[in-house]
mmCIF file of C-alpha atoms in Angstrom:
data_model
loop_
_atom_site.group_PDB
_atom_site.id
_atom_site.type_symbol
_atom_site.label_atom_id
_atom_site.label_comp_id
_atom_site.label_asym_id
_atom_site.label_seq_id
_atom_site.Cartn_x
_atom_site.Cartn_y
_atom_site.Cartn_z
ATOM 1 C CA MET Y 6 65.813 -184.169 -103.769
ATOM 2 C CA LYS Y 7 63.481 -182.024 -101.509
ATOM 3 C CA THR Y 8 62.810 -183.342 -98.168
ATOM 4 C CA ILE Y 9 65.595 -184.734 -95.626
ATOM 5 C CA GLY Y 10 64.936 -187.165 -92.951
ATOM 6 C CA ILE Y 11 66.485 -187.510 -89.529
ATOM 7 C CA ILE Y 12 65.333 -190.409 -87.091
ATOM 8 C CA CYS Y 13 66.705 -188.855 -83.745
ATOM 9 C CA GLU Y 14 65.709 -189.260 -79.979
ATOM 10 C CA TYR Y 15 67.234 -186.040 -79.228
ATOM 11 C CA ASN Y 16 67.476 -186.962 -75.530
ATOM 12 C CA PRO Y 17 68.126 -184.118 -75.079
ATOM 13 C CA PHE Y 18 69.795 -182.063 -77.981
ATOM 14 C CA HIS Y 19 72.823 -180.941 -77.887
ATOM 15 C CA ASN Y 20 75.250 -180.037 -80.606
ATOM 16 C CA GLY Y 21 76.535 -183.242 -81.396
ATOM 17 C CA HIS Y 22 72.460 -183.129 -82.900
ATOM 18 C CA ALA Y 23 73.251 -179.372 -83.720
ATOM 19 C CA HIS Y 24 76.285 -179.632 -86.061
ATOM 20 C CA GLN Y 25 74.506 -182.969 -88.369
ATOM 21 C CA LEU Y 26 71.455 -180.194 -88.870
ATOM 22 C CA HIS Y 27 73.582 -177.282 -88.880
ATOM 23 C CA THR Y 28 75.407 -179.514 -91.554
ATOM 24 C CA LEU Y 29 72.418 -181.025 -93.754
ATOM 25 C CA ALA Y 30 71.417 -176.881 -93.346
ATOM 26 C CA THR Y 31 74.649 -175.982 -95.016
ATOM 27 C CA LYS Y 32 74.800 -178.102 -98.148
ATOM 28 C CA TYR Y 33 71.252 -178.488 -99.329
ATOM 29 C CA PRO Y 34 69.689 -175.665 -98.420
ATOM 30 C CA ASP Y 35 66.419 -175.322 -100.197
ATOM 31 C CA VAL Y 36 66.003 -179.070 -98.593
ATOM 32 C CA LEU Y 37 63.086 -180.020 -95.706
ATOM 33 C CA ARG Y 38 64.134 -181.181 -93.030
ATOM 34 C CA ILE Y 39 62.220 -183.721 -91.108
ATOM 35 C CA CYS Y 40 62.394 -185.056 -87.780
ATOM 36 C CA ILE Y 41 60.785 -188.356 -87.044
ATOM 37 C CA MET Y 42 61.625 -187.826 -83.107
ATOM 38 C CA SER Y 43 60.894 -190.838 -80.040
ATOM 39 C CA GLY Y 44 58.194 -190.071 -78.229
ATOM 40 C CA SER Y 45 57.801 -189.754 -74.420
ATOM 41 C CA PHE Y 46 60.004 -193.688 -74.424
ATOM 42 C CA VAL Y 47 62.931 -193.830 -76.206
ATOM 43 C CA GLN Y 48 65.053 -197.163 -77.214
ATOM 44 C CA ARG Y 49 67.183 -197.867 -74.255
ATOM 45 C CA GLY Y 50 63.977 -198.789 -72.864
ATOM 46 C CA GLU Y 51 62.797 -196.107 -70.625
ATOM 47 C CA PRO Y 52 60.995 -192.384 -70.181
ATOM 48 C CA ALA Y 53 62.812 -189.785 -72.269
ATOM 49 C CA LEU Y 54 64.295 -187.549 -69.952
ATOM 50 C CA PHE Y 55 62.324 -184.696 -70.882
ATOM 51 C CA SER Y 56 58.797 -184.205 -72.497
ATOM 52 C CA LYS Y 57 58.701 -184.745 -76.013
ATOM 53 C CA PHE Y 58 57.249 -181.610 -76.278
ATOM 54 C CA ASP Y 59 60.664 -179.327 -74.870
ATOM 55 C CA ARG Y 60 62.292 -182.155 -76.585
ATOM 56 C CA ALA Y 61 60.446 -180.614 -80.585
ATOM 57 C CA ARG Y 62 61.315 -177.133 -79.334
ATOM 58 C CA TRP Y 63 64.777 -177.835 -79.144
ATOM 59 C CA ALA Y 64 64.852 -179.314 -82.284
ATOM 60 C CA MET Y 65 63.158 -176.833 -84.436
ATOM 61 C CA LEU Y 66 65.285 -174.497 -82.234
ATOM 62 C CA GLY Y 67 68.469 -176.060 -83.381
ATOM 63 C CA GLY Y 68 67.777 -176.597 -87.703
ATOM 64 C CA ALA Y 69 65.010 -179.025 -87.935
ATOM 65 C CA ASP Y 70 61.529 -177.481 -90.260
ATOM 66 C CA VAL Y 71 59.035 -180.589 -89.286
ATOM 67 C CA VAL Y 72 58.989 -182.599 -85.964
ATOM 68 C CA ILE Y 73 57.063 -185.718 -86.160
ATOM 69 C CA GLU Y 74 56.856 -188.265 -83.596
ATOM 70 C CA LEU Y 75 57.673 -192.324 -83.705
ATOM 71 C CA PRO Y 76 55.245 -193.590 -82.207
ATOM 72 C CA THR Y 77 55.752 -195.532 -79.330
ATOM 73 C CA LEU Y 78 55.753 -199.259 -80.596
ATOM 74 C CA TYR Y 79 58.332 -198.710 -83.037
ATOM 75 C CA SER Y 80 60.904 -196.100 -80.598
ATOM 76 C CA LEU Y 81 60.714 -198.385 -77.996
ATOM 77 C CA GLY Y 82 62.284 -201.027 -80.092
ATOM 78 C CA SER Y 83 65.173 -203.595 -80.627
ATOM 79 C CA ALA Y 84 67.613 -201.316 -83.625
ATOM 80 C CA GLN Y 85 65.441 -203.649 -86.241
ATOM 81 C CA LEU Y 86 62.479 -202.839 -85.473
ATOM 82 C CA PHE Y 87 63.532 -199.081 -84.673
ATOM 83 C CA GLY Y 88 64.876 -198.417 -87.901
ATOM 84 C CA THR Y 89 61.859 -200.376 -89.481
ATOM 85 C CA GLY Y 90 59.020 -198.625 -87.913
ATOM 86 C CA ALA Y 91 61.117 -195.303 -88.672
ATOM 87 C CA VAL Y 92 61.749 -195.523 -92.397
ATOM 88 C CA ARG Y 93 58.357 -197.069 -93.551
ATOM 89 C CA LEU Y 94 57.403 -193.422 -91.805
ATOM 90 C CA ILE Y 95 59.435 -191.946 -93.841
ATOM 91 C CA LYS Y 96 58.332 -194.221 -96.799
ATOM 92 C CA ALA Y 97 54.256 -193.300 -96.271
ATOM 93 C CA LEU Y 98 55.546 -189.500 -96.142
ATOM 94 C CA SER Y 99 56.965 -188.879 -99.069
ATOM 95 C CA ILE Y 100 61.004 -188.476 -97.169
ATOM 96 C CA ASP Y 101 63.333 -189.220 -100.256
ATOM 97 C CA THR Y 102 65.939 -188.738 -98.328
ATOM 98 C CA LEU Y 103 67.913 -190.452 -94.835
ATOM 99 C CA SER Y 104 70.222 -188.375 -93.138
ATOM 100 C CA PHE Y 105 72.222 -190.186 -90.184
ATOM 101 C CA GLY Y 106 74.998 -190.249 -88.276
ATOM 102 C CA SER Y 107 77.609 -192.761 -88.256
ATOM 103 C CA GLU Y 108 81.668 -193.776 -87.017
ATOM 104 C CA THR Y 109 81.805 -194.453 -90.982
ATOM 105 C CA THR Y 110 80.412 -193.013 -94.029
ATOM 106 C CA ASP Y 111 81.557 -195.116 -96.615
ATOM 107 C CA LEU Y 112 78.060 -195.366 -98.227
ATOM 108 C CA ASN Y 113 79.237 -197.857 -100.386
ATOM 109 C CA GLN Y 114 79.972 -200.294 -97.927
ATOM 110 C CA LEU Y 115 77.791 -199.742 -95.693
ATOM 111 C CA ILE Y 116 74.765 -200.973 -98.058
ATOM 112 C CA HIS Y 117 77.092 -204.008 -99.094
ATOM 113 C CA THR Y 118 77.174 -205.220 -95.140
ATOM 114 C CA ALA Y 119 73.043 -204.206 -94.952
ATOM 115 C CA LYS Y 120 72.415 -206.049 -98.663
ATOM 116 C CA ARG Y 121 74.142 -209.192 -96.339
ATOM 117 C CA MET Y 122 72.325 -209.120 -93.016
ATOM 118 C CA ASP Y 123 69.436 -210.792 -94.372
ATOM 119 C CA CYS Y 124 71.154 -213.716 -96.425
ATOM 120 C CA GLU Y 125 70.132 -217.526 -95.296
ATOM 121 C CA SER Y 126 73.668 -217.914 -94.505
ATOM 122 C CA THR Y 127 73.968 -214.451 -92.348
ATOM 123 C CA GLN Y 128 71.015 -215.938 -90.886
ATOM 124 C CA ASN Y 129 71.883 -219.103 -90.141
ATOM 125 C CA GLU Y 130 75.349 -218.410 -88.298
ATOM 126 C CA LEU Y 131 73.223 -215.440 -86.710
ATOM 127 C CA ARG Y 132 70.852 -218.307 -85.109
ATOM 128 C CA ASN Y 133 74.152 -219.839 -84.430
ATOM 129 C CA TYR Y 134 75.168 -217.019 -82.724
ATOM 130 C CA LEU Y 135 72.282 -216.375 -80.424
ATOM 131 C CA ASN Y 136 72.440 -220.389 -79.594
ATOM 132 C CA GLU Y 137 75.643 -219.849 -77.712
ATOM 133 C CA GLY Y 138 74.007 -217.142 -75.310
ATOM 134 C CA MET Y 139 75.400 -213.769 -77.218
ATOM 135 C CA SER Y 140 73.177 -210.728 -77.262
ATOM 136 C CA TYR Y 141 71.498 -209.805 -81.080
ATOM 137 C CA GLY Y 142 74.220 -206.557 -81.427
ATOM 138 C CA THR Y 143 77.176 -209.201 -80.961
ATOM 139 C CA ALA Y 144 75.911 -212.217 -82.244
ATOM 140 C CA PHE Y 145 75.231 -210.156 -85.562
ATOM 141 C CA ARG Y 146 79.408 -208.245 -86.045
ATOM 142 C CA LYS Y 147 79.703 -211.800 -85.533
ATOM 143 C CA ALA Y 148 78.176 -213.166 -88.119
ATOM 144 C CA LEU Y 149 78.499 -210.172 -90.589
ATOM 145 C CA GLY Y 150 82.230 -210.316 -89.463
ATOM 146 C CA SER Y 151 82.390 -206.422 -90.736
ATOM 147 C CA GLU Y 152 83.429 -203.769 -87.984
ATOM 148 C CA SER Y 153 81.055 -201.833 -89.634
ATOM 149 C CA LEU Y 154 78.976 -203.582 -86.885
ATOM 150 C CA SER Y 155 80.926 -202.483 -84.075
ATOM 151 C CA THR Y 156 79.208 -198.970 -83.121
ATOM 152 C CA PRO Y 157 76.024 -197.911 -81.959
ATOM 153 C CA ASN Y 158 74.863 -195.667 -84.943
ATOM 154 C CA ALA Y 159 76.636 -197.633 -87.392
ATOM 155 C CA LEU Y 160 74.534 -200.318 -86.205
ATOM 156 C CA LEU Y 161 71.091 -198.013 -86.830
ATOM 157 C CA GLY Y 162 72.489 -196.887 -89.744
ATOM 158 C CA LEU Y 163 72.978 -200.479 -91.072
ATOM 159 C CA GLU Y 164 68.924 -200.985 -89.755
ATOM 160 C CA TYR Y 165 67.818 -197.915 -91.224
ATOM 161 C CA ILE Y 166 69.272 -199.218 -94.731
ATOM 162 C CA ARG Y 167 67.905 -202.693 -94.550
ATOM 163 C CA ALA Y 168 64.559 -202.203 -93.784
ATOM 164 C CA ALA Y 169 65.247 -198.907 -97.003
ATOM 165 C CA ILE Y 170 66.017 -202.271 -99.284
ATOM 166 C CA LYS Y 171 63.040 -204.039 -98.364
ATOM 167 C CA TYR Y 172 60.041 -200.964 -98.064
ATOM 168 C CA TYR Y 173 61.623 -198.001 -99.673
ATOM 169 C CA PRO Y 174 64.496 -198.863 -102.159
ATOM 170 C CA ASN Y 175 63.953 -195.284 -103.863
ATOM 171 C CA LEU Y 176 66.044 -194.060 -100.543
ATOM 172 C CA GLU Y 177 68.673 -191.779 -100.843
ATOM 173 C CA TYR Y 178 71.565 -191.520 -98.002
ATOM 174 C CA ILE Y 179 73.254 -188.700 -96.643
ATOM 175 C CA PRO Y 180 75.326 -190.428 -93.650
ATOM 176 C CA ILE Y 181 76.983 -187.963 -91.496
ATOM 177 C CA GLN Y 182 80.657 -188.031 -89.639
ATOM 178 C CA ARG Y 183 79.980 -188.642 -86.177
ATOM 179 C CA THR Y 184 83.011 -188.060 -83.654
ATOM 180 C CA SER Y 185 81.932 -188.906 -80.187
ATOM 181 C CA ASP Y 186 81.830 -192.070 -78.454
ATOM 182 C CA HIS Y 187 78.324 -193.163 -78.167
ATOM 183 C CA HIS Y 188 78.282 -193.952 -74.753
ATOM 184 C CA ASN Y 189 81.370 -191.483 -72.574
ATOM 185 C CA HIS Y 190 79.971 -190.129 -69.002
ATOM 186 C CA ASN Y 191 83.076 -187.434 -69.410
ATOM 187 C CA PHE Y 192 82.729 -184.112 -71.538
ATOM 188 C CA ASN Y 193 86.273 -184.630 -72.452
ATOM 189 C CA GLN Y 194 85.282 -183.566 -76.206
ATOM 190 C CA GLU Y 195 83.670 -181.189 -78.246
ATOM 191 C CA LEU Y 196 80.631 -183.588 -79.338
ATOM 192 C CA PRO Y 197 79.174 -184.759 -76.023
ATOM 193 C CA SER Y 198 77.586 -188.394 -75.933
ATOM 194 C CA GLY Y 199 73.424 -188.072 -74.907
ATOM 195 C CA THR Y 200 74.444 -190.892 -72.372
ATOM 196 C CA ALA Y 201 77.112 -188.080 -70.503
ATOM 197 C CA LEU Y 202 74.395 -185.154 -70.958
ATOM 198 C CA ARG Y 203 72.021 -186.956 -69.531
ATOM 199 C CA HIS Y 204 74.383 -188.126 -66.476
ATOM 200 C CA LEU Y 205 75.236 -184.718 -65.288
ATOM 201 C CA ILE Y 206 71.723 -183.648 -65.707
ATOM 202 C CA THR Y 207 70.407 -185.883 -62.770
ATOM 203 C CA THR Y 208 74.248 -186.766 -60.734
ATOM 204 C CA ALA Y 209 76.037 -183.307 -61.269
ATOM 205 C CA ASN Y 210 75.486 -180.879 -58.413
ATOM 206 C CA PRO Y 211 74.237 -177.160 -59.967
ATOM 207 C CA LEU Y 212 77.611 -175.128 -60.383
ATOM 208 C CA ASP Y 213 79.367 -177.658 -62.446
ATOM 209 C CA MET Y 214 76.789 -178.466 -64.834
ATOM 210 C CA TYR Y 215 75.548 -175.073 -65.838
ATOM 211 C CA SER Y 216 78.893 -174.419 -66.875
ATOM 212 C CA THR Y 217 79.562 -177.719 -68.875
ATOM 213 C CA LEU Y 218 75.755 -177.225 -70.656
ATOM 214 C CA GLN Y 219 77.170 -174.442 -71.498
ATOM 215 C CA SER Y 220 79.549 -175.316 -74.067
ATOM 216 C CA THR Y 221 77.782 -178.127 -75.221
ATOM 217 C CA ILE Y 222 74.329 -177.219 -75.392
ATOM 218 C CA PRO Y 223 73.568 -174.707 -78.995
ATOM 219 C CA THR Y 224 72.866 -171.435 -77.997
ATOM 220 C CA PRO Y 225 69.544 -170.762 -77.964
ATOM 221 C CA ILE Y 226 68.344 -174.024 -76.553
ATOM 222 C CA LEU Y 227 70.399 -173.214 -72.888
ATOM 223 C CA ALA Y 228 68.243 -170.720 -71.619
ATOM 224 C CA ASP Y 229 65.022 -173.300 -72.186
ATOM 225 C CA MET Y 230 66.618 -176.388 -71.230
ATOM 226 C CA THR Y 231 68.362 -174.389 -68.064
ATOM 227 C CA HIS Y 232 64.578 -173.400 -66.748
ATOM 228 C CA ARG Y 233 62.499 -176.809 -67.715
ATOM 229 C CA ILE Y 234 65.995 -178.436 -65.185
ATOM 230 C CA THR Y 235 65.793 -175.278 -62.741
ATOM 231 C CA ASN Y 236 61.450 -175.974 -62.656
ATOM 232 C CA ASP Y 237 62.542 -180.082 -61.711
ATOM 233 C CA ASP Y 238 60.830 -180.309 -65.457
ATOM 234 C CA TYR Y 239 62.694 -183.998 -66.189
ATOM 235 C CA VAL Y 240 62.195 -187.551 -65.154
ATOM 236 C CA ASP Y 241 62.944 -189.093 -61.427
ATOM 237 C CA TYR Y 242 63.980 -192.396 -62.649
ATOM 238 C CA ASN Y 243 63.829 -194.211 -59.095
ATOM 239 C CA ARG Y 244 60.252 -193.227 -59.941
ATOM 240 C CA TYR Y 245 59.853 -194.645 -63.210
ATOM 241 C CA TYR Y 246 61.978 -197.907 -61.565
ATOM 242 C CA ASN Y 247 59.824 -198.678 -58.669
ATOM 243 C CA MET Y 248 56.907 -198.403 -61.338
ATOM 244 C CA VAL Y 249 58.618 -201.228 -62.900
ATOM 245 C CA HIS Y 250 59.522 -203.044 -59.866
ATOM 246 C CA MET Y 251 55.757 -203.144 -58.241
ATOM 247 C CA LEU Y 252 54.505 -204.278 -61.662
ATOM 248 C CA SER Y 253 57.009 -207.140 -61.849
ATOM 249 C CA ARG Y 254 55.147 -208.054 -58.458
ATOM 250 C CA ARG Y 255 51.878 -208.740 -58.901
ATOM 251 C CA MET Y 256 52.295 -210.875 -62.358
ATOM 252 C CA ASN Y 257 52.313 -214.176 -62.720
ATOM 253 C CA ILE Y 258 53.642 -216.547 -65.138
ATOM 254 C CA ASN Y 259 51.344 -216.713 -67.796
ATOM 255 C CA GLU Y 260 50.425 -212.748 -68.054
ATOM 256 C CA LEU Y 261 54.507 -211.801 -68.510
ATOM 257 C CA GLU Y 262 53.992 -214.493 -71.934
ATOM 258 C CA ARG Y 263 52.151 -212.256 -73.310
ATOM 259 C CA PHE Y 264 54.635 -209.253 -73.339
ATOM 260 C CA VAL Y 265 57.095 -209.366 -75.770
ATOM 261 C CA ASP Y 266 60.622 -210.150 -74.707
ATOM 262 C CA PHE Y 267 59.578 -212.734 -72.215
ATOM 263 C CA THR Y 268 60.374 -216.305 -74.092
ATOM 264 C CA GLU Y 269 63.016 -218.875 -73.060
ATOM 265 C CA GLY Y 270 61.825 -219.131 -70.147
ATOM 266 C CA ILE Y 271 63.549 -215.925 -68.766
ATOM 267 C CA GLU Y 272 59.282 -215.180 -66.868
ATOM 268 C CA HIS Y 273 61.246 -217.564 -64.474
ATOM 269 C CA LEU Y 274 63.923 -215.511 -63.552
ATOM 270 C CA TRP Y 275 61.501 -211.875 -63.836
ATOM 271 C CA LEU Y 276 59.812 -213.011 -61.161
ATOM 272 C CA LYS Y 277 62.194 -214.457 -58.695
ATOM 273 C CA ALA Y 278 64.388 -211.074 -58.701
ATOM 274 C CA ALA Y 279 61.248 -209.274 -58.264
ATOM 275 C CA GLN Y 280 61.345 -209.725 -55.122
ATOM 276 C CA GLN Y 281 65.086 -208.357 -54.930
ATOM 277 C CA PRO Y 282 64.837 -204.315 -53.092
ATOM 278 C CA SER Y 283 65.200 -203.047 -55.874
ATOM 279 C CA TRP Y 284 64.778 -202.664 -60.248
ATOM 280 C CA GLU Y 285 68.216 -201.997 -60.019
ATOM 281 C CA SER Y 286 68.843 -205.255 -57.907
ATOM 282 C CA ALA Y 287 66.735 -206.953 -59.571
ATOM 283 C CA ILE Y 288 68.090 -206.337 -63.184
ATOM 284 C CA GLU Y 289 71.529 -207.082 -62.022
ATOM 285 C CA GLN Y 290 70.017 -210.740 -61.156
ATOM 286 C CA ILE Y 291 69.026 -210.946 -64.725
ATOM 287 C CA LYS Y 292 71.332 -209.551 -66.812
ATOM 288 C CA SER Y 293 72.984 -212.322 -69.058
ATOM 289 C CA LYS Y 294 75.635 -212.034 -72.612
ATOM 290 C CA ARG Y 295 71.668 -212.597 -74.452
ATOM 291 C CA TYR Y 296 70.090 -210.555 -72.006
ATOM 292 C CA THR Y 297 71.743 -207.390 -71.947
ATOM 293 C CA TYR Y 298 71.474 -204.072 -69.721
ATOM 294 C CA ALA Y 299 69.020 -202.162 -72.842
ATOM 295 C CA ARG Y 300 67.088 -205.535 -73.548
ATOM 296 C CA LEU Y 301 65.599 -205.923 -70.353
ATOM 297 C CA GLN Y 302 64.796 -202.503 -69.294
ATOM 298 C CA ARG Y 303 63.123 -202.776 -72.905
ATOM 299 C CA MET Y 304 61.300 -205.731 -71.248
ATOM 300 C CA GLY Y 305 60.707 -203.767 -68.365
ATOM 301 C CA ALA Y 306 58.878 -201.131 -70.341
ATOM 302 C CA TYR Y 307 56.983 -203.493 -72.131
ATOM 303 C CA LEU Y 308 55.442 -204.657 -69.299
ATOM 304 C CA THR Y 309 54.679 -200.925 -67.927
ATOM 305 C CA LEU Y 310 52.744 -200.025 -70.860
ATOM 306 C CA GLY Y 311 51.236 -203.361 -72.050
ATOM 307 C CA ILE Y 312 52.584 -204.222 -74.805
ATOM 308 C CA THR Y 313 52.132 -207.619 -75.980
ATOM 309 C CA LYS Y 314 53.999 -209.636 -78.959
ATOM 310 C CA ASP Y 315 50.200 -210.087 -80.704
ATOM 311 C CA LEU Y 316 50.100 -206.319 -80.854
ATOM 312 C CA ILE Y 317 54.316 -206.237 -81.631
ATOM 313 C CA ASN Y 318 53.531 -208.452 -84.717
ATOM 314 C CA ILE Y 319 51.132 -206.884 -86.129
ATOM 315 C CA ALA Y 320 52.891 -203.214 -86.060
ATOM 316 C CA MET Y 321 55.876 -204.990 -87.553
ATOM 317 C CA GLN Y 322 54.028 -206.384 -90.043
ATOM 318 C CA ASP Y 323 51.477 -202.901 -91.325
ATOM 319 C CA GLY Y 324 53.997 -200.531 -90.533
ATOM 320 C CA PRO Y 325 53.161 -196.685 -88.595
ATOM 321 C CA GLN Y 326 49.201 -196.073 -88.945
ATOM 322 C CA TYR Y 327 49.936 -192.195 -88.463
ATOM 323 C CA ALA Y 328 52.145 -189.564 -88.236
ATOM 324 C CA ARG Y 329 51.383 -187.139 -85.194
ATOM 325 C CA LEU Y 330 52.875 -183.774 -85.859
ATOM 326 C CA LEU Y 331 55.107 -182.194 -83.032
ATOM 327 C CA ALA Y 332 56.046 -178.387 -84.086
ATOM 328 C CA PHE Y 333 56.943 -177.498 -87.597
ATOM 329 C CA ASN Y 334 57.653 -173.400 -88.996
ATOM 330 C CA ASP Y 335 57.248 -171.541 -92.233
ATOM 331 C CA ARG Y 336 59.073 -173.848 -94.714
ATOM 332 C CA GLY Y 337 57.092 -177.183 -92.190
ATOM 333 C CA ARG Y 338 54.119 -175.427 -92.847
ATOM 334 C CA GLN Y 339 53.480 -176.142 -96.924
ATOM 335 C CA TRP Y 340 54.918 -179.462 -96.971
ATOM 336 C CA LEU Y 341 51.687 -180.039 -94.228
ATOM 337 C CA ARG Y 342 50.052 -179.097 -97.003
ATOM 338 C CA THR Y 343 50.935 -182.580 -99.016
ATOM 339 C CA LYS Y 344 49.127 -185.682 -99.078
ATOM 340 C CA HIS Y 345 50.265 -188.598 -97.302
ATOM 341 C CA ASP Y 346 49.840 -192.132 -97.093
ATOM 342 C CA ILE Y 347 48.155 -192.462 -93.421
ATOM 343 C CA PRO Y 348 47.050 -189.553 -92.020
ATOM 344 C CA LEU Y 349 48.707 -186.313 -90.287
ATOM 345 C CA ILE Y 350 47.743 -186.199 -87.048
ATOM 346 C CA GLN Y 351 47.632 -182.533 -86.129
ATOM 347 C CA LYS Y 352 44.720 -182.798 -83.002
ATOM 348 C CA TRP Y 353 45.248 -185.909 -80.354
ATOM 349 C CA ALA Y 354 41.127 -185.765 -79.823
ATOM 350 C CA LYS Y 355 40.281 -186.746 -83.010
ATOM 351 C CA ALA Y 356 42.946 -188.660 -84.384
ATOM 352 C CA PRO Y 357 41.032 -192.165 -83.597
ATOM 353 C CA THR Y 358 38.377 -191.016 -85.648
ATOM 354 C CA GLN Y 359 40.461 -191.387 -88.888
ATOM 355 C CA LEU Y 360 42.657 -194.866 -87.616
ATOM 356 C CA ASN Y 361 41.606 -198.474 -87.782
ATOM 357 C CA ASN Y 362 42.053 -200.565 -84.442
ATOM 358 C CA LEU Y 363 46.272 -200.916 -85.041
ATOM 359 C CA GLY Y 364 45.420 -197.241 -85.458
ATOM 360 C CA LYS Y 365 43.281 -197.095 -82.261
ATOM 361 C CA SER Y 366 46.097 -198.967 -80.130
ATOM 362 C CA MET Y 367 49.287 -197.208 -80.838
ATOM 363 C CA HIS Y 368 47.269 -194.319 -80.495
ATOM 364 C CA HIS Y 369 46.507 -195.504 -77.346
ATOM 365 C CA ILE Y 370 49.815 -195.953 -76.429
ATOM 366 C CA ASP Y 371 51.557 -193.494 -77.000
ATOM 367 C CA THR Y 372 48.865 -191.490 -74.731
ATOM 368 C CA LEU Y 373 49.630 -193.774 -72.196
ATOM 369 C CA ALA Y 374 53.536 -192.912 -72.544
ATOM 370 C CA THR Y 375 53.081 -189.683 -71.887
ATOM 371 C CA ASP Y 376 51.314 -190.126 -68.631
ATOM 372 C CA ILE Y 377 53.423 -192.357 -67.375
ATOM 373 C CA GLN Y 378 56.485 -190.273 -68.336
ATOM 374 C CA ALA Y 379 54.578 -187.614 -66.911
ATOM 375 C CA LEU Y 380 54.026 -189.596 -63.567
ATOM 376 C CA CYS Y 381 57.675 -189.719 -63.308
ATOM 377 C CA PHE Y 382 58.492 -186.093 -63.176
ATOM 378 C CA HIS Y 383 60.346 -184.636 -60.878
ATOM 379 C CA ASN Y 384 57.883 -181.403 -59.966
ATOM 380 C CA GLU Y 385 55.165 -182.486 -58.786
ATOM 381 C CA ALA Y 386 52.429 -179.487 -61.090
ATOM 382 C CA ASN Y 387 54.075 -181.795 -64.164
ATOM 383 C CA ARG Y 388 52.698 -185.047 -63.266
ATOM 384 C CA ILE Y 389 49.063 -184.739 -64.672
ATOM 385 C CA GLY Y 390 47.535 -187.542 -67.728
ATOM 386 C CA HIS Y 391 46.261 -186.414 -71.003
ATOM 387 C CA THR Y 392 48.631 -183.773 -71.707
ATOM 388 C CA ASP Y 393 48.858 -184.977 -75.881
ATOM 389 C CA TYR Y 394 44.812 -184.218 -75.530
ATOM 390 C CA THR Y 395 45.804 -180.700 -74.546
ATOM 391 C CA TYR Y 396 48.659 -180.550 -76.899
ATOM 392 C CA THR Y 397 48.764 -177.724 -80.000
ATOM 393 C CA PRO Y 398 51.970 -178.496 -82.237
ATOM 394 C CA GLN Y 399 54.529 -176.296 -81.522
ATOM 395 C CA TYR Y 400 54.915 -173.335 -84.432
ATOM 396 C CA ILE Y 401 58.467 -171.685 -84.189
ATOM 397 C CA LYS Y 402 58.692 -169.062 -86.522
#
């Protein structure tokens, strides 16, 4: 083993993430830790709370050796698309081992269950449950009849293994026990959830927030994150939701049909809901067992970023076309000199000259995602566009 990949969002970085990196560093001190991190938009279907540049720096301070950006076409996708894109990027970078947090660490059970996911019988049952109006996650849990799918991180772990069976059968795995509740809003536990931390930062009064951050954010990162929060260098989600709502109102049926996940006539319900006074009230009107909050959020992001069905189909077929370097240290510097199957991008402006048409589309979407996230920051001074073009990968000593 020479390299360990960690697929992550760090939205934002907290003690749970530090625990995983510390565990890997302790057990495998000579192995390089390479984070494949979502960029400006994350899988929950909205901009990350902090910029990818801040989150990459925190990942390095938390124990990573290299941080690579997962292109937005994958970071914004369903569990299957997210997992497939990340694993194919790991394969293209010749990373030989994948570590992931999971509520179950029984690797044999995870591999056995992942192998069943594409069996004809499982797929038939999945379609039947979907036809009954169930969400994808619920339908898959019932089709597999497995408790391994009852928790979000285990589901992602299964999707990683499922993708690796198809695209990277030699990949090895190191599951790390996750003990915190993925969606818990409370801080009555040692390792917080990202949901709880985002809720705290966006809603709590400053005194309560800073007191809690001291117990949930690793010491090397605490002062930097606190400074970002004090300076309002994070997303105002009301600005983003208003953007989605405005764009929804200016669409027609034919235009909506082009975007990912707009199927089964939901575009009619979407346009009707767009007449509601806010995006929050609109999404409540559309939400159902089949169209969960997360799925509708992703659909709003696809609309906002202009991600069409045709583009996502090509991205699924061909995989990531580049690896964008965000940060590295001395250990990581040596790895950067090795050869990879895809371009390793360090200068964003020069990237298109190295890319095919799909790569150029990914580059455009990544740039747009960063620009839209920036436009949503609380701090007006940080709402400038094209920061991707002025960013130099951070070298952390």
